[in-house]
mmCIF file of C-alpha atoms in Angstrom:
data_model
loop_
_atom_site.group_PDB
_atom_site.id
_atom_site.type_symbol
_atom_site.label_atom_id
_atom_site.label_comp_id
_atom_site.label_asym_id
_atom_site.label_seq_id
_atom_site.Cartn_x
_atom_site.Cartn_y
_atom_site.Cartn_z
ATOM 1 C CA UNK L 79 -29.647 -135.266 -20.640
ATOM 2 C CA UNK L 80 -28.316 -137.012 -24.181
ATOM 3 C CA UNK L 81 -26.311 -139.743 -23.193
ATOM 4 C CA UNK L 82 -24.818 -141.889 -26.584
ATOM 5 C CA UNK L 83 -23.371 -145.054 -26.892
ATOM 6 C CA UNK L 84 -19.924 -145.518 -27.810
ATOM 7 C CA UNK L 85 -19.244 -148.507 -27.734
ATOM 8 C CA UNK L 86 -20.997 -152.460 -27.872
ATOM 9 C CA UNK L 87 -19.310 -155.291 -26.013
ATOM 10 C CA UNK L 88 -19.162 -158.932 -28.121
ATOM 11 C CA UNK L 89 -18.936 -161.358 -25.385
ATOM 12 C CA UNK L 90 -20.058 -165.426 -25.818
ATOM 13 C CA UNK L 91 -23.324 -164.451 -23.350
ATOM 14 C CA UNK L 92 -26.219 -164.241 -26.320
ATOM 15 C CA UNK L 93 -28.661 -164.434 -23.598
ATOM 16 C CA UNK L 94 -28.645 -163.761 -20.316
ATOM 17 C CA UNK L 95 -28.620 -166.484 -19.405
ATOM 18 C CA UNK L 96 -26.039 -167.774 -16.881
ATOM 19 C CA UNK L 97 -23.891 -164.503 -17.378
ATOM 20 C CA UNK L 98 -21.779 -163.995 -14.281
ATOM 21 C CA UNK L 99 -23.552 -161.944 -11.041
ATOM 22 C CA UNK L 100 -20.624 -159.473 -11.110
ATOM 23 C CA UNK L 101 -17.439 -158.248 -12.848
ATOM 24 C CA UNK L 102 -14.532 -159.653 -12.596
ATOM 25 C CA UNK L 103 -15.534 -163.538 -10.464
ATOM 26 C CA UNK L 104 -14.699 -165.657 -13.734
ATOM 27 C CA UNK L 105 -11.659 -163.898 -14.919
ATOM 28 C CA UNK L 106 -11.236 -166.400 -17.883
ATOM 29 C CA UNK L 107 -14.117 -164.850 -19.708
ATOM 30 C CA UNK L 108 -12.580 -162.787 -22.514
ATOM 31 C CA UNK L 109 -14.248 -159.659 -24.219
ATOM 32 C CA UNK L 110 -14.206 -157.669 -26.602
ATOM 33 C CA UNK L 111 -14.863 -153.994 -26.563
ATOM 34 C CA UNK L 112 -16.254 -152.457 -30.310
ATOM 35 C CA UNK L 113 -16.247 -148.956 -30.927
ATOM 36 C CA UNK L 114 -18.996 -146.810 -32.676
ATOM 37 C CA UNK L 115 -17.832 -144.841 -35.146
ATOM 38 C CA UNK L 116 -17.814 -141.648 -34.472
ATOM 39 C CA UNK L 117 -15.621 -142.829 -31.086
ATOM 40 C CA UNK L 118 -13.106 -144.722 -33.246
ATOM 41 C CA UNK L 119 -10.630 -141.738 -33.052
ATOM 42 C CA UNK L 120 -6.622 -142.834 -31.838
ATOM 43 C CA UNK L 121 -5.862 -140.440 -29.344
ATOM 44 C CA UNK L 122 -8.711 -141.114 -27.783
ATOM 45 C CA UNK L 123 -7.377 -144.105 -26.562
ATOM 46 C CA UNK L 124 -3.989 -142.665 -26.027
ATOM 47 C CA UNK L 125 -2.187 -144.404 -22.463
ATOM 48 C CA UNK L 126 -5.399 -146.429 -22.387
ATOM 49 C CA UNK L 127 -2.961 -149.216 -22.091
ATOM 50 C CA UNK L 128 -0.593 -148.366 -19.141
ATOM 51 C CA UNK L 129 -4.113 -149.678 -16.974
ATOM 52 C CA UNK L 130 -4.567 -152.465 -15.884
ATOM 53 C CA UNK L 131 -8.253 -152.161 -15.739
ATOM 54 C CA UNK L 132 -10.971 -150.404 -16.609
ATOM 55 C CA UNK L 133 -14.860 -149.538 -14.847
ATOM 56 C CA UNK L 134 -16.682 -149.660 -18.185
ATOM 57 C CA UNK L 135 -20.573 -148.219 -17.199
ATOM 58 C CA UNK L 136 -23.470 -149.356 -20.116
ATOM 59 C CA UNK L 137 -27.461 -150.604 -20.304
ATOM 60 C CA UNK L 138 -28.579 -152.611 -18.895
ATOM 61 C CA UNK L 139 -30.713 -153.300 -23.010
ATOM 62 C CA UNK L 140 -32.817 -156.159 -22.126
ATOM 63 C CA UNK L 141 -33.776 -154.780 -18.539
ATOM 64 C CA UNK L 142 -35.888 -151.122 -19.556
ATOM 65 C CA UNK L 143 -38.966 -150.477 -18.006
ATOM 66 C CA UNK L 144 -41.238 -147.309 -17.572
ATOM 67 C CA UNK L 145 -41.556 -147.748 -13.736
ATOM 68 C CA UNK L 146 -39.555 -148.390 -11.210
ATOM 69 C CA UNK L 147 -40.096 -150.202 -7.532
ATOM 70 C CA UNK L 148 -37.796 -149.139 -4.088
ATOM 71 C CA UNK L 149 -37.916 -153.168 -3.784
ATOM 72 C CA UNK L 150 -36.463 -155.818 -5.419
ATOM 73 C CA UNK L 151 -36.036 -159.235 -4.861
ATOM 74 C CA UNK L 152 -31.848 -160.484 -5.774
ATOM 75 C CA UNK L 153 -32.235 -163.555 -7.075
ATOM 76 C CA UNK L 154 -28.910 -165.120 -4.615
ATOM 77 C CA UNK L 155 -31.769 -164.953 -2.291
ATOM 78 C CA UNK L 156 -33.800 -167.161 -2.861
ATOM 79 C CA UNK L 157 -36.697 -164.800 -5.396
ATOM 80 C CA UNK L 158 -38.217 -163.697 -1.993
ATOM 81 C CA UNK L 159 -36.096 -161.323 -0.143
ATOM 82 C CA UNK L 160 -37.489 -158.090 -1.036
ATOM 83 C CA UNK L 161 -34.117 -155.174 -0.515
ATOM 84 C CA UNK L 162 -34.277 -151.463 -1.545
ATOM 85 C CA UNK L 163 -33.455 -151.527 -5.615
ATOM 86 C CA UNK L 164 -30.085 -149.165 -4.249
ATOM 87 C CA UNK L 165 -29.136 -151.238 -1.514
ATOM 88 C CA UNK L 166 -28.610 -153.546 -4.993
ATOM 89 C CA UNK L 167 -27.119 -154.211 -7.992
ATOM 90 C CA UNK L 168 -30.410 -155.187 -8.918
ATOM 91 C CA UNK L 169 -30.733 -154.516 -13.672
ATOM 92 C CA UNK L 170 -34.446 -153.255 -12.450
ATOM 93 C CA UNK L 171 -33.941 -149.871 -11.865
ATOM 94 C CA UNK L 172 -35.315 -146.250 -11.734
ATOM 95 C CA UNK L 173 -31.682 -145.814 -14.718
ATOM 96 C CA UNK L 174 -30.506 -149.122 -16.096
ATOM 97 C CA UNK L 175 -26.763 -148.159 -15.551
ATOM 98 C CA UNK L 176 -24.606 -151.290 -15.222
ATOM 99 C CA UNK L 177 -20.622 -150.420 -14.011
ATOM 100 C CA UNK L 178 -18.883 -152.973 -13.999
ATOM 101 C CA UNK L 179 -14.892 -153.979 -13.796
ATOM 102 C CA UNK L 180 -12.911 -154.919 -16.315
ATOM 103 C CA UNK L 181 -8.597 -156.738 -16.820
ATOM 104 C CA UNK L 182 -7.381 -154.879 -20.328
ATOM 105 C CA UNK L 183 -6.234 -157.248 -22.058
ATOM 106 C CA UNK L 184 -5.293 -154.962 -24.770
ATOM 107 C CA UNK L 185 -5.575 -153.361 -27.424
ATOM 108 C CA UNK L 186 -5.906 -153.424 -31.139
ATOM 109 C CA UNK L 187 -5.642 -151.308 -33.533
ATOM 110 C CA UNK L 188 -7.789 -152.580 -36.254
ATOM 111 C CA UNK L 189 -9.092 -150.921 -40.045
ATOM 112 C CA UNK L 190 -12.599 -151.396 -37.836
ATOM 113 C CA UNK L 191 -11.071 -148.713 -35.976
ATOM 114 C CA UNK L 192 -9.670 -149.153 -31.800
ATOM 115 C CA UNK L 193 -10.590 -153.060 -30.129
ATOM 116 C CA UNK L 194 -9.927 -153.383 -26.429
ATOM 117 C CA UNK L 195 -9.787 -156.405 -25.607
ATOM 118 C CA UNK L 196 -11.216 -157.597 -22.054
ATOM 119 C CA UNK L 197 -11.220 -160.162 -19.612
ATOM 120 C CA UNK L 198 -13.888 -160.809 -16.129
ATOM 121 C CA UNK L 199 -16.745 -158.300 -18.777
ATOM 122 C CA UNK L 200 -20.556 -159.636 -16.914
ATOM 123 C CA UNK L 201 -22.318 -158.308 -20.389
ATOM 124 C CA UNK L 202 -24.527 -159.492 -22.903
ATOM 125 C CA UNK L 203 -23.562 -158.803 -26.359
ATOM 126 C CA UNK L 204 -24.018 -156.521 -27.979
ATOM 127 C CA UNK L 205 -24.114 -154.606 -24.976
ATOM 128 C CA UNK L 206 -24.965 -150.568 -25.598
ATOM 129 C CA UNK L 207 -21.246 -148.386 -23.936
ATOM 130 C CA UNK L 208 -21.573 -145.306 -22.427
ATOM 131 C CA UNK L 209 -18.155 -145.007 -21.362
ATOM 132 C CA UNK L 210 -14.833 -146.421 -19.905
ATOM 133 C CA UNK L 211 -13.011 -144.571 -17.080
ATOM 134 C CA UNK L 212 -9.461 -146.746 -15.779
ATOM 135 C CA UNK L 213 -9.883 -148.433 -12.484
ATOM 136 C CA UNK L 214 -7.514 -146.666 -9.292
ATOM 137 C CA UNK L 215 -6.436 -149.091 -7.764
ATOM 138 C CA UNK L 216 -5.655 -145.700 -4.792
ATOM 139 C CA UNK L 217 -9.077 -144.879 -4.167
ATOM 140 C CA UNK L 218 -11.562 -147.502 -6.074
ATOM 141 C CA UNK L 219 -9.949 -150.581 -3.666
ATOM 142 C CA UNK L 220 -11.267 -150.722 -0.091
ATOM 143 C CA UNK L 221 -11.004 -154.560 0.879
ATOM 144 C CA UNK L 222 -12.571 -153.687 4.642
ATOM 145 C CA UNK L 223 -15.190 -153.499 2.726
ATOM 146 C CA UNK L 224 -18.270 -154.868 3.928
ATOM 147 C CA UNK L 225 -20.759 -156.288 0.954
ATOM 148 C CA UNK L 226 -24.229 -156.858 2.804
ATOM 149 C CA UNK L 227 -25.354 -159.903 2.308
ATOM 150 C CA UNK L 228 -23.328 -161.015 -0.944
ATOM 151 C CA UNK L 229 -21.056 -161.373 1.865
ATOM 152 C CA UNK L 230 -22.674 -164.685 3.022
ATOM 153 C CA UNK L 231 -23.242 -166.185 -1.359
ATOM 154 C CA UNK L 232 -19.212 -164.855 -1.816
ATOM 155 C CA UNK L 233 -17.824 -168.336 -2.164
ATOM 156 C CA UNK L 234 -20.487 -170.490 -3.468
ATOM 157 C CA UNK L 235 -19.191 -173.305 -5.746
ATOM 158 C CA UNK L 236 -20.731 -176.191 -7.967
ATOM 159 C CA UNK L 237 -18.814 -178.548 -9.154
ATOM 160 C CA UNK L 238 -18.763 -179.500 -11.926
ATOM 161 C CA UNK L 239 -19.137 -182.959 -14.222
ATOM 162 C CA UNK L 240 -18.672 -182.471 -17.687
ATOM 163 C CA UNK L 241 -18.105 -185.742 -19.707
ATOM 164 C CA UNK L 242 -14.532 -185.506 -21.407
ATOM 165 C CA UNK L 243 -16.022 -186.218 -24.868
ATOM 166 C CA UNK L 244 -19.123 -182.704 -24.483
ATOM 167 C CA UNK L 245 -16.075 -181.118 -23.264
ATOM 168 C CA UNK L 246 -14.239 -181.978 -26.886
ATOM 169 C CA UNK L 247 -17.057 -180.136 -28.166
ATOM 170 C CA UNK L 248 -16.308 -177.150 -26.325
ATOM 171 C CA UNK L 249 -13.416 -175.070 -27.917
ATOM 172 C CA UNK L 250 -10.719 -175.125 -26.567
ATOM 173 C CA UNK L 251 -9.668 -171.796 -26.045
ATOM 174 C CA UNK L 252 -13.551 -171.478 -24.256
ATOM 175 C CA UNK L 253 -13.466 -174.331 -21.981
ATOM 176 C CA UNK L 254 -12.186 -172.895 -18.966
ATOM 177 C CA UNK L 255 -14.037 -169.654 -18.810
ATOM 178 C CA UNK L 256 -16.829 -171.757 -19.959
ATOM 179 C CA UNK L 257 -16.401 -174.582 -16.036
ATOM 180 C CA UNK L 258 -15.644 -171.542 -14.651
ATOM 181 C CA UNK L 259 -19.352 -170.056 -15.525
ATOM 182 C CA UNK L 260 -20.951 -173.232 -14.931
ATOM 183 C CA UNK L 261 -19.736 -173.703 -11.110
ATOM 184 C CA UNK L 262 -21.090 -170.048 -10.753
ATOM 185 C CA UNK L 263 -23.669 -171.844 -11.379
ATOM 186 C CA UNK L 264 -25.908 -169.884 -13.837
ATOM 187 C CA UNK L 265 -29.083 -171.239 -12.360
ATOM 188 C CA UNK L 266 -32.005 -168.445 -10.885
ATOM 189 C CA UNK L 267 -31.144 -169.329 -6.952
ATOM 190 C CA UNK L 268 -34.433 -169.673 -6.571
ATOM 191 C CA UNK L 269 -34.447 -172.543 -9.364
ATOM 192 C CA UNK L 270 -33.604 -175.814 -7.334
ATOM 193 C CA UNK L 271 -35.248 -178.937 -8.893
ATOM 194 C CA UNK L 272 -32.899 -181.366 -9.583
ATOM 195 C CA UNK L 273 -35.529 -182.841 -12.023
ATOM 196 C CA UNK L 274 -35.158 -179.874 -14.089
ATOM 197 C CA UNK L 275 -33.000 -179.016 -17.191
ATOM 198 C CA UNK L 276 -31.486 -175.934 -18.336
ATOM 199 C CA UNK L 277 -30.216 -174.573 -21.315
ATOM 200 C CA UNK L 278 -27.807 -171.337 -21.948
ATOM 201 C CA UNK L 279 -26.557 -170.822 -24.336
ATOM 202 C CA UNK L 280 -22.381 -170.045 -24.645
ATOM 203 C CA UNK L 281 -20.617 -168.977 -27.827
ATOM 204 C CA UNK L 282 -22.553 -170.975 -30.639
ATOM 205 C CA UNK L 283 -23.512 -173.820 -28.734
ATOM 206 C CA UNK L 284 -26.410 -174.982 -26.196
ATOM 207 C CA UNK L 285 -25.110 -176.699 -22.958
ATOM 208 C CA UNK L 286 -28.277 -178.775 -20.925
ATOM 209 C CA UNK L 287 -27.169 -179.292 -17.923
ATOM 210 C CA UNK L 288 -29.161 -181.098 -14.944
ATOM 211 C CA UNK L 289 -28.094 -179.723 -11.296
ATOM 212 C CA UNK L 290 -28.240 -181.983 -7.849
ATOM 213 C CA UNK L 291 -27.326 -180.536 -4.620
ATOM 214 C CA UNK L 292 -23.397 -179.175 -4.997
ATOM 215 C CA UNK L 293 -23.557 -181.535 -8.027
ATOM 216 C CA UNK L 294 -23.743 -180.133 -12.251
ATOM 217 C CA UNK L 295 -23.717 -182.641 -14.789
ATOM 218 C CA UNK L 296 -23.679 -181.662 -17.711
ATOM 219 C CA UNK L 297 -25.855 -184.192 -19.957
ATOM 220 C CA UNK L 298 -26.031 -183.157 -23.382
ATOM 221 C CA UNK L 299 -24.530 -179.715 -26.482
ATOM 222 C CA UNK L 300 -26.378 -178.590 -29.220
ATOM 223 C CA UNK L 301 -23.340 -177.271 -31.451
ATOM 224 C CA UNK L 302 -25.078 -175.131 -33.489
ATOM 225 C CA UNK L 303 -26.704 -171.352 -31.773
ATOM 226 C CA UNK L 304 -31.112 -172.257 -31.121
ATOM 227 C CA UNK L 305 -31.695 -169.750 -28.247
ATOM 228 C CA UNK L 306 -34.061 -166.709 -28.830
ATOM 229 C CA UNK L 307 -33.951 -166.597 -25.152
ATOM 230 C CA UNK L 308 -33.297 -168.671 -22.256
ATOM 231 C CA UNK L 309 -34.408 -172.100 -21.671
ATOM 232 C CA UNK L 310 -35.231 -174.053 -18.389
ATOM 233 C CA UNK L 311 -36.730 -177.220 -19.641
ATOM 234 C CA UNK L 312 -39.662 -179.567 -17.437
#
């Protein structure tokens, strides 16, 4: 079966480091879905504005591998505990397909075709999207469902110390989203060294921080996009 890329997402995450582990967790995050020429047909979007949320089916484009493993080590469990790949949302799967639920903020019809404005996306900038479907609360929502090992970690948040002088360097419309991303603890689950410096690309800036216990301290910002990949400093 041939899968066609219908669109790509434009987000503030040029690298994987810092991306929320689940969609919808950080509602302040904004993104745009821009369609390939073949799918820039207004008729294909008729009625989509009637829905508040959408499902995105996409590719883990940075996690494509020839082989697969029946077990993976979820970072949120410290990287030492193995779980079956089908019992996790690991990107390293037999087929590198992702599924995300996002909020539809609006539809814009531009000279380059329709653009979907969404929030709560957990996708890296440029991620290819294969399909979009409406989220239907009466069948898709299951409040009574068990979340396995994730039930133990879903509410964990860090306290963020972001000096005012540094925060002012961040575009005003992106501050709330960045603070939420940092509070969500962007580090790998197995990194606990309080002296280690982390660098995370967000938009066109590099955010540098350290974490000591439950406190994350932002220590500097590079205002040029320098990171080719996520960096961890000793």
